[in-house]
Amino acid sequence: MESQKRHNPVYSFEFFPPKTPEGVEKLRRVRARLAVLGPRFFSVTFGAGGSTRERTFETVAEIQRESGIEAAPHLSCIEATREGVRAILSRYRDEGIRHIVALRGDLPSGSGTGGPREFRYAADLVAFIRAETGRHFFIEVAAYPEVHPQARGARADLLNFQRKVEAGADGAITQYFYNADAYLRFVDECEARGLDLPIVPGIMPITNHNRLAHFSDACGAEIPRWIRKRLEDFGDDRDSIRAFGTEVVSDLCRRLLEAGAPGLHFYTLNQAAPSLAIWENLGLGRIDTAGSPSAHRP
Ligand code: FAD
């Protein structure tokens, strides 16, 4: 963790683009509550399919214009064309966007036959963004401390991560995990390969057992047995799930920050309260937009 320790931690929050007018209003309230914490950026996910993509653009543009916090769109390339990516990069530049999360993406099941295949992996997208826009964007990529589910193995996945860094990534955000050792070891392995970039842990608050189990199966994140068993015991008792989840995830965050993690990226699922509860437990207070705390740190 040596190279990770140099900077003050930076914090960020991730949203998905809302589908309904009510969802848009709710996200405005959520981001207003989180903006007062002074995060480094808000990111917005990007899904397959045209209308979802336009919603990402609209959400990002609104955040950038209205929230006072930098907005970072996610951009996936799995069914994209070079022309399409060039066009969206240009629109983001026009909106003053300087930060992007570059991904391969996943196809919704049952779709994806016959679409364009101009980019195969996220590394191809990173290289394309660099070639087209030079140093304009700070490019983040995904990292998988518990190994991406489609990877041939842990080493192959690490080599892929290295390819993304060598293609021009400036930073990384991890898939969520509940085992700090997986992250710490992954970072050590990156450092041993000379990969000198911030690798920020992705943090998924625990609020709903079934939804978490479903997500985790799909993305290859492990819910440790001791956590799973306790969540099962709580059944439909949402208050107990939230209280337990806040404690467990706060402990994880505390351990990561103490070990030198360069920040935390919260998967909010467009809810403020779970991230705020963890934030408060950590005693983070308000931070300035460069990531430096203006209140006490853990
Ligand atoms: P890649 O880095 O391309 O890796 C994909 C797989 O291919 C891995 O198994 C890798 O080991 C393998 N691989 C890569 N290169 C090679 C090679 N040359 N030869 C052989 N194998 C190779 N998804 C969305 O759809 N929208 C989002 O907004 C979104 N946001 C995300 C944000 C974060 C922080 C994270 C961690 C994930 C996000 N995802 C999102 C999910 C992501 O798209 C999936 O995990 C996807 O399956 C992989 O994307 P990637 O960019 O990591 O792909």
XYZ file of C-alpha atoms and ligand atoms in Angstrom:
351
model
C 0.000 0.000 0.000
C 3.018 2.340 -0.061
C 2.218 4.412 -3.162
C -1.428 4.772 -2.130
C -0.568 6.630 1.060
C 0.765 9.872 -0.359
C -2.417 11.893 -0.711
C -5.352 12.948 1.404
C -8.255 10.565 0.846
C -10.772 11.542 -1.840
C -14.442 10.648 -1.665
C -16.998 10.182 -4.408
C -20.568 8.989 -4.828
C -22.086 7.016 -7.675
C -25.643 7.350 -9.017
C -27.627 5.696 -11.751
C -29.588 7.823 -14.224
C -33.214 7.982 -13.050
C -35.926 6.716 -15.375
C -38.933 8.737 -14.184
C -39.624 12.390 -13.303
C -40.037 11.274 -9.647
C -36.650 9.565 -9.834
C -35.107 12.745 -11.215
C -36.538 14.772 -8.321
C -35.391 12.207 -5.791
C -31.854 12.222 -7.163
C -31.765 16.021 -6.893
C -32.571 15.743 -3.186
C -30.060 12.932 -2.695
C -27.215 14.740 -4.372
C -27.991 17.947 -2.475
C -27.586 16.038 0.800
C -24.321 14.488 -0.354
C -22.941 17.645 -1.974
C -22.614 19.348 1.423
C -19.977 16.749 2.312
C -17.770 18.208 -0.429
C -16.960 15.037 -2.392
C -14.366 15.073 -5.164
C -16.968 13.997 -7.758
C -20.341 12.394 -8.420
C -20.334 9.657 -11.049
C -23.273 8.424 -13.131
C -23.529 4.905 -14.526
C -24.105 4.074 -18.169
C -26.263 1.223 -19.400
C -26.766 -0.590 -22.640
C -29.480 0.860 -24.862
C -29.990 4.305 -26.396
C -32.449 5.913 -23.965
C -30.407 4.879 -20.900
C -27.365 6.470 -22.481
C -29.120 9.754 -23.095
C -30.272 9.763 -19.467
C -26.663 9.388 -18.342
C -25.746 12.426 -20.402
C -28.636 14.492 -19.056
C -27.931 13.518 -15.450
C -24.227 14.292 -15.781
C -24.852 17.615 -17.502
C -27.280 18.679 -14.754
C -24.884 17.700 -11.953
C -22.013 19.526 -13.626
C -24.065 22.685 -14.155
C -26.030 22.809 -10.925
C -24.388 20.968 -8.053
C -21.016 22.673 -7.779
C -19.450 19.195 -7.688
C -17.559 17.684 -10.613
C -19.582 15.104 -12.558
C -17.948 11.974 -14.001
C -19.886 9.939 -16.557
C -19.334 6.210 -16.868
C -18.875 5.162 -20.471
C -18.995 1.566 -21.647
C -17.819 0.367 -25.029
C -19.215 -3.129 -25.455
C -21.657 -2.212 -28.217
C -20.230 1.189 -29.119
C -18.766 2.458 -32.367
C -15.733 4.717 -32.595
C -17.917 7.360 -34.175
C -20.437 7.143 -31.320
C -17.747 7.382 -28.635
C -16.124 10.310 -30.437
C -19.487 12.104 -30.475
C -20.247 11.542 -26.783
C -16.727 12.612 -25.764
C -17.231 15.792 -27.715
C -20.573 16.475 -25.986
C -18.969 15.902 -22.591
C -16.124 18.257 -23.447
C -18.669 20.887 -24.409
C -20.274 20.473 -20.966
C -16.930 21.023 -19.262
C -16.555 17.396 -18.144
C -12.946 16.425 -17.307
C -13.403 13.064 -15.595
C -14.654 9.778 -17.059
C -15.033 6.158 -15.895
C -14.138 3.932 -18.868
C -15.597 0.431 -18.924
C -16.273 -2.489 -21.167
C -19.795 -2.881 -19.771
C -22.144 -5.830 -19.739
C -24.881 -6.655 -22.192
C -28.329 -7.236 -20.754
C -29.052 -10.957 -20.962
C -30.754 -11.974 -24.188
C -29.489 -8.949 -26.107
C -26.328 -8.145 -27.897
C -26.436 -10.330 -30.933
C -25.139 -8.593 -33.985
C -24.260 -5.200 -32.432
C -21.019 -3.432 -33.323
C -17.835 -4.911 -31.924
C -15.389 -2.082 -32.495
C -14.088 -2.215 -28.912
C -13.468 -5.534 -27.237
C -12.160 -4.588 -23.812
C -12.056 -1.508 -21.612
C -8.334 -1.124 -22.426
C -9.336 -0.442 -26.068
C -11.684 2.325 -24.906
C -9.035 3.893 -22.656
C -6.531 3.916 -25.535
C -9.148 5.445 -27.843
C -10.080 8.221 -25.377
C -6.390 9.074 -24.915
C -5.727 9.074 -28.669
C -8.758 11.268 -29.371
C -8.607 13.710 -26.469
C -5.029 13.659 -25.148
C -4.895 14.563 -21.451
C -8.300 16.279 -21.388
C -10.000 13.584 -19.283
C -8.929 12.031 -16.010
C -9.708 8.408 -16.878
C -10.793 5.934 -14.208
C -11.059 2.197 -14.860
C -12.604 -0.693 -12.925
C -10.515 -2.990 -10.723
C -11.530 -6.331 -9.229
C -9.844 -7.290 -5.938
C -11.919 -10.502 -5.885
C -11.342 -11.154 -9.628
C -13.766 -10.334 -12.463
C -16.222 -13.233 -12.968
C -15.307 -13.730 -16.641
C -11.539 -13.611 -16.115
C -9.496 -16.712 -16.916
C -7.928 -16.382 -13.468
C -6.600 -13.927 -10.909
C -3.296 -13.413 -12.729
C -4.991 -12.924 -16.106
C -7.302 -10.356 -14.545
C -4.375 -8.515 -12.972
C -2.601 -8.458 -16.347
C -5.752 -7.018 -17.861
C -5.812 -4.323 -15.209
C -2.189 -3.558 -16.091
C -3.186 -3.240 -19.775
C -5.796 -0.640 -18.838
C -3.221 1.323 -16.860
C -0.696 1.103 -19.683
C -3.387 2.247 -22.131
C -3.617 5.488 -20.141
C -5.818 5.126 -17.041
C -5.135 7.696 -14.318
C -7.063 6.043 -11.510
C -9.184 3.028 -10.639
C -12.314 2.285 -8.664
C -12.836 -1.239 -7.419
C -15.822 -3.500 -7.563
C -17.280 -3.618 -4.060
C -16.040 -6.203 -1.604
C -16.416 -6.977 2.104
C -13.007 -8.551 2.583
C -10.377 -5.857 3.132
C -7.541 -8.342 2.598
C -8.602 -8.933 -1.008
C -8.182 -5.212 -1.682
C -4.923 -4.829 0.251
C -3.364 -7.775 -1.561
C -4.576 -6.535 -4.952
C -3.008 -3.127 -4.325
C 0.257 -4.743 -3.212
C 0.312 -6.811 -6.403
C -0.263 -3.696 -8.490
C 2.533 -1.887 -6.694
C 4.856 -4.834 -7.233
C 4.177 -4.387 -10.973
C 4.975 -0.694 -10.750
C 1.366 0.404 -11.301
C 1.403 3.785 -9.642
C -2.171 5.063 -9.638
C -4.817 5.554 -6.953
C -7.030 2.468 -6.589
C -10.083 3.639 -4.677
C -12.216 0.992 -2.967
C -15.835 0.857 -4.144
C -18.121 0.724 -1.091
C -21.578 -0.860 -1.226
C -23.684 -0.056 1.848
C -25.750 -3.007 3.071
C -29.451 -2.177 3.178
C -31.298 -5.056 1.545
C -30.207 -8.673 1.749
C -31.936 -10.055 -1.356
C -30.840 -7.244 -3.608
C -27.277 -7.461 -2.337
C -27.179 -11.239 -2.852
C -28.499 -10.803 -6.400
C -25.946 -8.084 -7.296
C -23.107 -9.994 -5.729
C -23.836 -13.179 -7.672
C -23.847 -11.220 -10.910
C -20.673 -9.227 -10.362
C -18.543 -11.770 -8.524
C -18.390 -9.947 -5.173
C -18.320 -12.280 -2.201
C -20.566 -11.747 0.803
C -18.649 -13.482 3.597
C -20.565 -16.312 5.233
C -20.660 -14.607 8.656
C -22.328 -11.561 7.109
C -24.699 -13.620 4.978
C -25.835 -15.735 7.918
C -26.598 -12.711 10.071
C -28.487 -11.009 7.234
C -30.545 -14.175 6.775
C -31.471 -14.101 10.461
C -32.805 -10.541 10.174
C -35.383 -11.620 7.559
C -37.567 -8.604 6.701
C -36.384 -6.546 9.649
C -34.958 -3.691 7.588
C -33.914 -1.561 10.555
C -31.729 -4.355 11.924
C -30.241 -5.008 8.483
C -29.381 -1.336 8.121
C -27.914 -1.032 11.620
C -25.797 -4.161 11.171
C -24.825 -3.167 7.618
C -23.743 0.305 8.733
C -21.501 -1.149 11.439
C -19.938 -3.759 9.160
C -19.303 -1.380 6.265
C -18.036 1.396 8.556
C -15.515 -1.054 10.040
C -14.431 -2.029 6.538
C -13.992 1.627 5.508
C -12.084 2.429 8.678
C -9.706 -0.439 8.066
C -9.179 0.546 4.432
C -8.455 4.179 5.269
C -6.120 3.223 8.101
C -4.249 0.935 5.709
C -3.752 3.877 3.334
C -6.610 3.562 0.806
C -6.613 6.750 -1.307
C -10.330 7.380 -0.746
C -13.759 5.755 -0.862
C -16.264 5.578 -3.741
C -19.815 4.939 -2.511
C -22.301 2.996 -4.626
C -25.334 4.938 -3.433
C -28.093 3.314 -5.531
C -29.539 6.844 -5.460
C -30.019 6.830 -1.697
C -28.289 9.290 0.618
C -29.016 7.833 4.069
C -26.915 4.621 3.951
C -23.767 6.440 2.795
C -24.397 9.291 5.255
C -24.710 6.841 8.158
C -21.318 5.338 7.283
C -19.835 8.787 6.766
C -21.003 9.877 10.190
C -19.681 6.702 11.826
C -16.304 7.407 10.291
C -16.365 10.964 11.650
C -15.413 12.359 8.277
C -17.189 15.705 8.605
C -17.014 18.021 5.617
C -14.133 17.830 3.181
C -13.079 20.418 0.646
C -13.429 19.603 -3.043
C -9.764 18.763 -3.467
C -10.347 15.895 -1.078
C -8.662 17.388 1.971
C -10.649 17.042 5.148
C -11.611 20.240 6.931
C -12.895 18.248 9.888
C -11.238 15.430 11.752
C -10.384 12.221 9.927
C -10.460 8.665 11.177
P -12.514 -5.196 -18.956
O -11.427 -4.538 -18.188
O -12.477 -5.115 -20.435
O -12.510 -6.736 -18.502
C -13.595 -7.593 -18.831
C -13.145 -9.057 -18.748
O -12.314 -9.355 -19.862
C -12.333 -9.413 -17.510
O -12.678 -10.704 -17.124
C -10.912 -9.331 -17.996
O -10.036 -10.133 -17.206
C -11.059 -9.847 -19.423
N -10.054 -9.301 -20.362
C -9.744 -8.017 -20.530
N -8.810 -7.874 -21.503
C -8.548 -9.117 -21.974
C -7.712 -9.636 -22.986
N -6.939 -8.830 -23.746
N -7.721 -10.975 -23.200
C -8.499 -11.794 -22.460
N -9.330 -11.346 -21.471
C -9.353 -10.031 -21.229
N -21.215 -1.566 -16.143
C -22.057 -0.848 -16.932
O -22.665 -1.404 -17.847
N -22.249 0.492 -16.731
C -21.591 1.159 -15.751
O -21.768 2.355 -15.583
C -20.677 0.435 -14.909
N -19.971 1.058 -13.940
C -19.027 0.346 -13.226
C -18.230 1.023 -12.299
C -17.275 0.351 -11.563
C -16.411 1.119 -10.589
C -17.125 -1.049 -11.712
C -16.119 -1.803 -10.892
C -17.914 -1.727 -12.630
C -18.859 -1.044 -13.403
N -19.647 -1.679 -14.356
C -20.518 -0.953 -15.144
C -19.554 -3.127 -14.555
C -18.550 -3.493 -15.662
O -18.985 -2.985 -16.899
C -18.481 -5.019 -15.700
O -17.835 -5.502 -14.564
C -17.902 -5.603 -16.981
O -18.178 -7.005 -16.973
C -16.399 -5.444 -17.109
O -16.051 -4.166 -17.390
P -14.492 -3.731 -17.345
O -14.433 -2.347 -17.771
O -13.893 -4.092 -16.047
O -13.938 -4.721 -18.500
